[in-house]
PDB file of C-alpha atoms in Angstrom:
ATOM      1  CA  MET A 172     -55.211 -48.445  34.375  1.00  0.00           C
ATOM      2  CA  ILE A 173     -51.526 -49.042  33.791  1.00  0.00           C
ATOM      3  CA  HIS A 174     -48.878 -46.410  34.634  1.00  0.00           C
ATOM      4  CA  LEU A 175     -45.473 -46.489  33.006  1.00  0.00           C
ATOM      5  CA  LEU A 176     -42.472 -44.741  34.437  1.00  0.00           C
ATOM      6  CA  LEU A 177     -39.716 -44.070  31.926  1.00  0.00           C
ATOM      7  CA  LEU A 178     -36.246 -43.316  33.206  1.00  0.00           C
ATOM      8  CA  ALA A 179     -33.343 -42.091  31.128  1.00  0.00           C
ATOM      9  CA  CYS A 180     -30.011 -43.423  32.083  1.00  0.00           C
ATOM     10  CA  SER A 181     -26.655 -43.400  30.473  1.00  0.00           C
ATOM     11  CA  GLY A 182     -24.674 -46.481  29.996  1.00  0.00           C
ATOM     12  CA  PRO A 183     -21.062 -46.861  30.996  1.00  0.00           C
ATOM     13  CA  ASP A 184     -19.882 -46.513  27.361  1.00  0.00           C
ATOM     14  CA  GLU A 185     -21.296 -42.993  26.753  1.00  0.00           C
ATOM     15  CA  GLU A 186     -18.800 -40.107  26.618  1.00  0.00           C
ATOM     16  CA  PRO A 187     -19.380 -37.028  28.766  1.00  0.00           C
ATOM     17  CA  PRO A 188     -20.560 -33.933  26.866  1.00  0.00           C
ATOM     18  CA  ARG A 189     -17.744 -32.301  24.911  1.00  0.00           C
ATOM     19  CA  THR A 190     -16.459 -28.932  26.063  1.00  0.00           C
ATOM     20  CA  ASN A 191     -15.202 -26.577  23.364  1.00  0.00           C
ATOM     21  CA  ASN A 192     -11.843 -24.857  23.495  1.00  0.00           C
ATOM     22  CA  ALA A 193     -12.028 -21.395  21.957  1.00  0.00           C
ATOM     23  CA  PRO A 194      -9.729 -20.922  18.962  1.00  0.00           C
ATOM     24  CA  GLN A 195      -6.889 -18.420  19.198  1.00  0.00           C
ATOM     25  CA  VAL A 196      -4.828 -16.234  16.881  1.00  0.00           C
ATOM     26  CA  ALA A 197      -1.268 -17.329  17.599  1.00  0.00           C
ATOM     27  CA  GLU A 198       0.376 -14.699  15.391  1.00  0.00           C
ATOM     28  CA  LEU A 199      -0.788 -11.721  13.344  1.00  0.00           C
ATOM     29  CA  ARG A 200       1.468  -9.559  11.217  1.00  0.00           C
ATOM     30  CA  ILE A 201       1.109  -7.029   8.416  1.00  0.00           C
ATOM     31  CA  ASP A 202       3.579  -7.029   5.519  1.00  0.00           C
ATOM     32  CA  PRO A 203       5.560  -5.324   4.124  1.00  0.00           C
ATOM     33  CA  ILE A 204       7.326  -3.395   6.863  1.00  0.00           C
ATOM     34  CA  PRO A 205       8.197  -0.620   6.225  1.00  0.00           C
ATOM     35  CA  ALA A 206       5.284   0.243   3.937  1.00  0.00           C
ATOM     36  CA  ASP A 207       4.039   3.277   2.063  1.00  0.00           C
ATOM     37  CA  ALA A 208       0.994   4.249  -0.016  1.00  0.00           C
ATOM     38  CA  ARG A 209       2.245   2.226  -3.015  1.00  0.00           C
ATOM     39  CA  ASP A 210       2.087  -1.084  -1.128  1.00  0.00           C
ATOM     40  CA  ASP A 211      -0.723  -3.585  -0.699  1.00  0.00           C
ATOM     41  CA  LEU A 212      -0.835  -4.367   3.037  1.00  0.00           C
ATOM     42  CA  VAL A 213      -1.215  -8.118   3.535  1.00  0.00           C
ATOM     43  CA  ALA A 214      -2.106  -9.814   6.820  1.00  0.00           C
ATOM     44  CA  THR A 215      -0.645 -13.181   7.721  1.00  0.00           C
ATOM     45  CA  VAL A 216      -2.541 -15.016  10.458  1.00  0.00           C
ATOM     46  CA  GLU A 217      -1.487 -18.170  12.292  1.00  0.00           C
ATOM     47  CA  THR A 218      -4.247 -19.851  14.287  1.00  0.00           C
ATOM     48  CA  VAL A 219      -4.563 -22.537  16.975  1.00  0.00           C
ATOM     49  CA  ASP A 220      -7.635 -24.653  17.737  1.00  0.00           C
ATOM     50  CA  LEU A 221      -7.028 -27.408  20.275  1.00  0.00           C
ATOM     51  CA  ASP A 222     -10.117 -29.283  19.111  1.00  0.00           C
ATOM     52  CA  GLY A 223      -9.025 -29.303  15.481  1.00  0.00           C
ATOM     53  CA  ASP A 224     -12.135 -27.398  14.390  1.00  0.00           C
ATOM     54  CA  GLU A 225     -12.152 -25.442  11.160  1.00  0.00           C
ATOM     55  CA  VAL A 226     -11.907 -21.735  11.948  1.00  0.00           C
ATOM     56  CA  THR A 227     -13.173 -18.637  10.185  1.00  0.00           C
ATOM     57  CA  LEU A 228     -11.497 -15.232  10.316  1.00  0.00           C
ATOM     58  CA  THR A 229     -13.132 -11.807  10.090  1.00  0.00           C
ATOM     59  CA  TYR A 230     -10.949  -8.842   9.079  1.00  0.00           C
ATOM     60  CA  THR A 231     -11.637  -5.208  10.028  1.00  0.00           C
ATOM     61  CA  TRP A 232      -9.240  -2.588   8.633  1.00  0.00           C
ATOM     62  CA  THR A 233      -9.209   1.011   9.838  1.00  0.00           C
ATOM     63  CA  VAL A 234      -7.186   4.015   8.652  1.00  0.00           C
ATOM     64  CA  ASP A 235      -6.771   6.721  11.295  1.00  0.00           C
ATOM     65  CA  GLY A 236      -9.811   5.227  13.040  1.00  0.00           C
ATOM     66  CA  HIS A 237     -12.039   5.129   9.935  1.00  0.00           C
ATOM     67  CA  GLU A 238     -13.270   1.649   9.022  1.00  0.00           C
ATOM     68  CA  GLN A 239     -12.513   0.566   5.464  1.00  0.00           C
ATOM     69  CA  ALA A 240     -14.845  -1.375   3.171  1.00  0.00           C
ATOM     70  CA  VAL A 241     -12.390  -4.272   2.934  1.00  0.00           C
ATOM     71  CA  GLU A 242     -13.209  -7.704   4.372  1.00  0.00           C
ATOM     72  CA  THR A 243     -10.176  -9.676   3.178  1.00  0.00           C
ATOM     73  CA  ASN A 244      -6.630 -10.059   4.456  1.00  0.00           C
ATOM     74  CA  THR A 245      -5.362  -7.412   1.986  1.00  0.00           C
ATOM     75  CA  LEU A 246      -5.754  -3.632   2.190  1.00  0.00           C
ATOM     76  CA  PRO A 247      -5.143  -2.344  -1.361  1.00  0.00           C
ATOM     77  CA  ALA A 248      -2.404   0.177  -2.123  1.00  0.00           C
ATOM     78  CA  GLY A 249      -3.664   3.741  -1.993  1.00  0.00           C
ATOM     79  CA  SER A 250      -6.097   3.101   0.872  1.00  0.00           C
ATOM     80  CA  ALA A 251      -3.838   5.120   3.183  1.00  0.00           C
ATOM     81  CA  ILE A 252      -1.106   7.719   2.720  1.00  0.00           C
ATOM     82  CA  LYS A 253       2.012   8.745   4.602  1.00  0.00           C
ATOM     83  CA  TYR A 254       1.904   8.976   8.389  1.00  0.00           C
ATOM     84  CA  GLN A 255      -1.586   7.462   8.616  1.00  0.00           C
ATOM     85  CA  LEU A 256      -2.089   4.698  11.158  1.00  0.00           C
ATOM     86  CA  VAL A 257      -3.449   1.471   9.688  1.00  0.00           C
ATOM     87  CA  GLU A 258      -4.948  -0.985  12.163  1.00  0.00           C
ATOM     88  CA  LEU A 259      -6.232  -4.490  11.550  1.00  0.00           C
ATOM     89  CA  GLU A 260      -8.464  -6.433  13.921  1.00  0.00           C
ATOM     90  CA  VAL A 261      -8.914 -10.149  13.281  1.00  0.00           C
ATOM     91  CA  ARG A 262     -11.736 -12.078  14.950  1.00  0.00           C
ATOM     92  CA  ILE A 263     -11.625 -15.869  15.019  1.00  0.00           C
ATOM     93  CA  SER A 264     -14.452 -18.391  15.415  1.00  0.00           C
ATOM     94  CA  ASP A 265     -14.703 -22.175  15.269  1.00  0.00           C
ATOM     95  CA  GLY A 266     -18.476 -22.154  14.886  1.00  0.00           C
ATOM     96  CA  PHE A 267     -18.982 -22.791  18.604  1.00  0.00           C
ATOM     97  CA  SER A 268     -17.206 -19.845  20.218  1.00  0.00           C
ATOM     98  CA  PHE A 269     -15.101 -16.801  19.467  1.00  0.00           C
ATOM     99  CA  GLY A 270     -11.469 -16.421  20.459  1.00  0.00           C
ATOM    100  CA  THR A 271      -9.876 -13.206  21.680  1.00  0.00           C
ATOM    101  CA  PRO A 272      -9.582 -10.673  18.817  1.00  0.00           C
ATOM    102  CA  ALA A 273      -6.021  -9.919  17.678  1.00  0.00           C
ATOM    103  CA  THR A 274      -4.767  -6.560  16.390  1.00  0.00           C
ATOM    104  CA  ALA A 275      -1.771  -5.303  14.449  1.00  0.00           C
ATOM    105  CA  THR A 276      -0.839  -1.786  13.370  1.00  0.00           C
ATOM    106  CA  VAL A 277       1.497  -0.056  10.946  1.00  0.00           C
ATOM    107  CA  THR A 278       2.151   3.631  10.269  1.00  0.00           C
ATOM    108  CA  LEU A 279       2.872   4.342   6.620  1.00  0.00           C
ATOM    109  CA  GLU A 280       6.077   6.065   5.609  1.00  0.00           C
ATOM    110  CA  ASN A 281       6.516   8.776   2.976  1.00  0.00           C
ATOM    111  CA  ALA A 282       6.258   7.475  -0.581  1.00  0.00           C
ATOM    112  CA  PRO A 283       8.818   9.408  -2.644  1.00  0.00           C
ATOM    113  CA  PRO A 284       7.740  10.641  -6.061  1.00  0.00           C
ATOM    114  CA  GLU A 285       8.651   8.440  -9.005  1.00  0.00           C
ATOM    115  CA  LEU A 286      10.180   9.867 -12.181  1.00  0.00           C
ATOM    116  CA  PRO A 287      10.718   6.969 -14.604  1.00  0.00           C
ATOM    117  CA  SER A 288      11.086   9.030 -17.776  1.00  0.00           C
ATOM    118  CA  VAL A 289      11.560  12.527 -19.179  1.00  0.00           C
ATOM    119  CA  ALA A 290      10.676  13.753 -22.670  1.00  0.00           C
ATOM    120  CA  ILE A 291      10.870  16.935 -24.726  1.00  0.00           C
ATOM    121  CA  GLU A 292       7.665  18.151 -26.336  1.00  0.00           C
ATOM    122  CA  PRO A 293       6.991  18.485 -29.180  1.00  0.00           C
ATOM    123  CA  GLU A 294       8.794  15.296 -30.141  1.00  0.00           C
ATOM    124  CA  ALA A 295      10.013  16.771 -33.443  1.00  0.00           C
ATOM    125  CA  PRO A 296      10.221  20.548 -32.962  1.00  0.00           C
ATOM    126  CA  GLY A 297      10.758  22.846 -35.898  1.00  0.00           C
ATOM    127  CA  ILE A 298      13.413  25.547 -35.989  1.00  0.00           C
ATOM    128  CA  GLY A 299      12.474  28.242 -33.503  1.00  0.00           C
ATOM    129  CA  ASP A 300       9.763  26.177 -31.783  1.00  0.00           C
ATOM    130  CA  PRO A 301       9.761  26.388 -27.954  1.00  0.00           C
ATOM    131  CA  MET A 302      10.526  23.048 -26.291  1.00  0.00           C
ATOM    132  CA  THR A 303       9.028  21.864 -23.000  1.00  0.00           C
ATOM    133  CA  CYS A 304      10.707  19.433 -20.629  1.00  0.00           C
ATOM    134  CA  VAL A 305       8.081  16.993 -19.296  1.00  0.00           C
ATOM    135  CA  GLY A 306       8.623  14.385 -16.590  1.00  0.00           C
ATOM    136  CA  ALA A 307       6.320  11.384 -16.223  1.00  0.00           C
ATOM    137  CA  VAL A 308       5.825  11.787 -12.472  1.00  0.00           C
ATOM    138  CA  THR A 309       3.673   9.785 -10.069  1.00  0.00           C
ATOM    139  CA  GLU A 310       3.168  10.713  -6.404  1.00  0.00           C
ATOM    140  CA  ALA A 311       1.233   8.263  -4.217  1.00  0.00           C
ATOM    141  CA  ASP A 312       0.750  10.536  -1.185  1.00  0.00           C
ATOM    142  CA  GLY A 313      -0.777  13.444  -3.108  1.00  0.00           C
ATOM    143  CA  ASP A 314       2.017  15.810  -2.039  1.00  0.00           C
ATOM    144  CA  GLU A 315       2.595  19.107  -3.801  1.00  0.00           C
ATOM    145  CA  LEU A 316       5.702  18.722  -5.950  1.00  0.00           C
ATOM    146  CA  SER A 317       8.476  21.083  -6.977  1.00  0.00           C
ATOM    147  CA  PHE A 318      10.660  20.595 -10.056  1.00  0.00           C
ATOM    148  CA  LEU A 319      14.209  21.447 -11.058  1.00  0.00           C
ATOM    149  CA  TYR A 320      15.082  21.570 -14.767  1.00  0.00           C
ATOM    150  CA  GLY A 321      18.330  21.460 -16.683  1.00  0.00           C
ATOM    151  CA  TRP A 322      18.971  21.830 -20.429  1.00  0.00           C
ATOM    152  CA  PHE A 323      21.845  20.569 -22.576  1.00  0.00           C
ATOM    153  CA  VAL A 324      22.723  21.579 -26.139  1.00  0.00           C
ATOM    154  CA  GLU A 325      25.291  19.321 -27.801  1.00  0.00           C
ATOM    155  CA  ASP A 326      26.043  17.944 -24.274  1.00  0.00           C
ATOM    156  CA  GLU A 327      26.862  21.432 -22.928  1.00  0.00           C
ATOM    157  CA  ARG A 328      24.763  22.506 -19.954  1.00  0.00           C
ATOM    158  CA  LEU A 329      22.916  25.791 -20.394  1.00  0.00           C
ATOM    159  CA  GLU A 330      22.389  28.418 -17.725  1.00  0.00           C
ATOM    160  CA  HIS A 331      18.647  27.841 -17.960  1.00  0.00           C
ATOM    161  CA  ASP A 332      16.485  26.160 -15.295  1.00  0.00           C
ATOM    162  CA  GLU A 333      12.945  26.666 -16.604  1.00  0.00           C
ATOM    163  CA  ALA A 334      10.622  23.988 -18.003  1.00  0.00           C
ATOM    164  CA  VAL A 335      10.448  25.683 -21.412  1.00  0.00           C
ATOM    165  CA  LEU A 336      13.447  26.403 -23.643  1.00  0.00           C
ATOM    166  CA  ASP A 337      12.799  29.037 -26.291  1.00  0.00           C
ATOM    167  CA  MET A 338      16.030  29.311 -28.260  1.00  0.00           C
ATOM    168  CA  ASP A 339      16.975  29.549 -31.925  1.00  0.00           C
ATOM    169  CA  LEU A 340      18.925  26.412 -32.755  1.00  0.00           C
ATOM    170  CA  ALA A 341      20.234  25.020 -36.027  1.00  0.00           C
ATOM    171  CA  ARG A 342      18.724  21.957 -37.651  1.00  0.00           C
ATOM    172  CA  ASN A 343      19.943  18.577 -36.258  1.00  0.00           C
ATOM    173  CA  THR A 344      21.148  20.116 -32.974  1.00  0.00           C
ATOM    174  CA  LYS A 345      21.199  17.627 -30.103  1.00  0.00           C
ATOM    175  CA  VAL A 346      19.039  18.890 -27.227  1.00  0.00           C
ATOM    176  CA  GLN A 347      18.395  17.139 -23.913  1.00  0.00           C
ATOM    177  CA  CYS A 348      16.669  18.123 -20.709  1.00  0.00           C
ATOM    178  CA  GLU A 349      16.692  16.684 -17.227  1.00  0.00           C
ATOM    179  CA  VAL A 350      14.240  16.865 -14.352  1.00  0.00           C
ATOM    180  CA  SER A 351      14.497  16.404 -10.604  1.00  0.00           C
ATOM    181  CA  VAL A 352      11.384  16.355  -8.451  1.00  0.00           C
ATOM    182  CA  SER A 353      10.836  16.843  -4.721  1.00  0.00           C
ATOM    183  CA  ASP A 354       7.852  16.172  -2.452  1.00  0.00           C
ATOM    184  CA  GLY A 355       9.362  18.399   0.238  1.00  0.00           C
ATOM    185  CA  GLU A 356      11.083  15.449   1.898  1.00  0.00           C
ATOM    186  CA  VAL A 357      12.868  13.526  -0.840  1.00  0.00           C
ATOM    187  CA  LEU A 358      14.540  14.781  -4.023  1.00  0.00           C
ATOM    188  CA  VAL A 359      14.345  12.273  -6.875  1.00  0.00           C
ATOM    189  CA  GLY A 360      16.445  12.553 -10.005  1.00  0.00           C
ATOM    190  CA  PRO A 361      17.803  13.966 -12.117  1.00  0.00           C
ATOM    191  CA  THR A 362      16.322  11.902 -14.935  1.00  0.00           C
ATOM    192  CA  ARG A 363      17.436  12.937 -18.413  1.00  0.00           C
ATOM    193  CA  SER A 364      15.505  12.803 -21.688  1.00  0.00           C
TER     194      SER A 364
END
């Protein structure tokens, strides 16, 4: 009977086992600052991996502590409103180990209402028809709005501040209205028809 003894040995040319350096997030920021509900919030991440490994990033967005169903570096506009705290946690991995998670936060500011245009309805009123001053208003925070109205006949301002003007006017009379709008914090306007 023959017995063989096999021994494993490493030669002088073999490298020692490689140790992995965990990747790190060198910088994390959220833009734009300041931001409000109308803005996409975009994360910029700078990473470091001493081994030169390719890294993967995992994004977790929360709004006032509630996790959002967004897994990219962008939180879409309208995901949060004024005074809500938006937090982003970024986890980094090189496939071998995880680095220390990085976080960034931003508190949204008030988004003032927008009043790009004002019109009188109906567009071509008949003699004696009531006219309504209508502003094309958008309000990203969902605030309750208040309106101020002004009316002009042949460029003369009337003592009338309601949305509807019910007045007998002659044919071809020039009529304009203007609107200002407030969300309780900011007054926007006046915008004239």
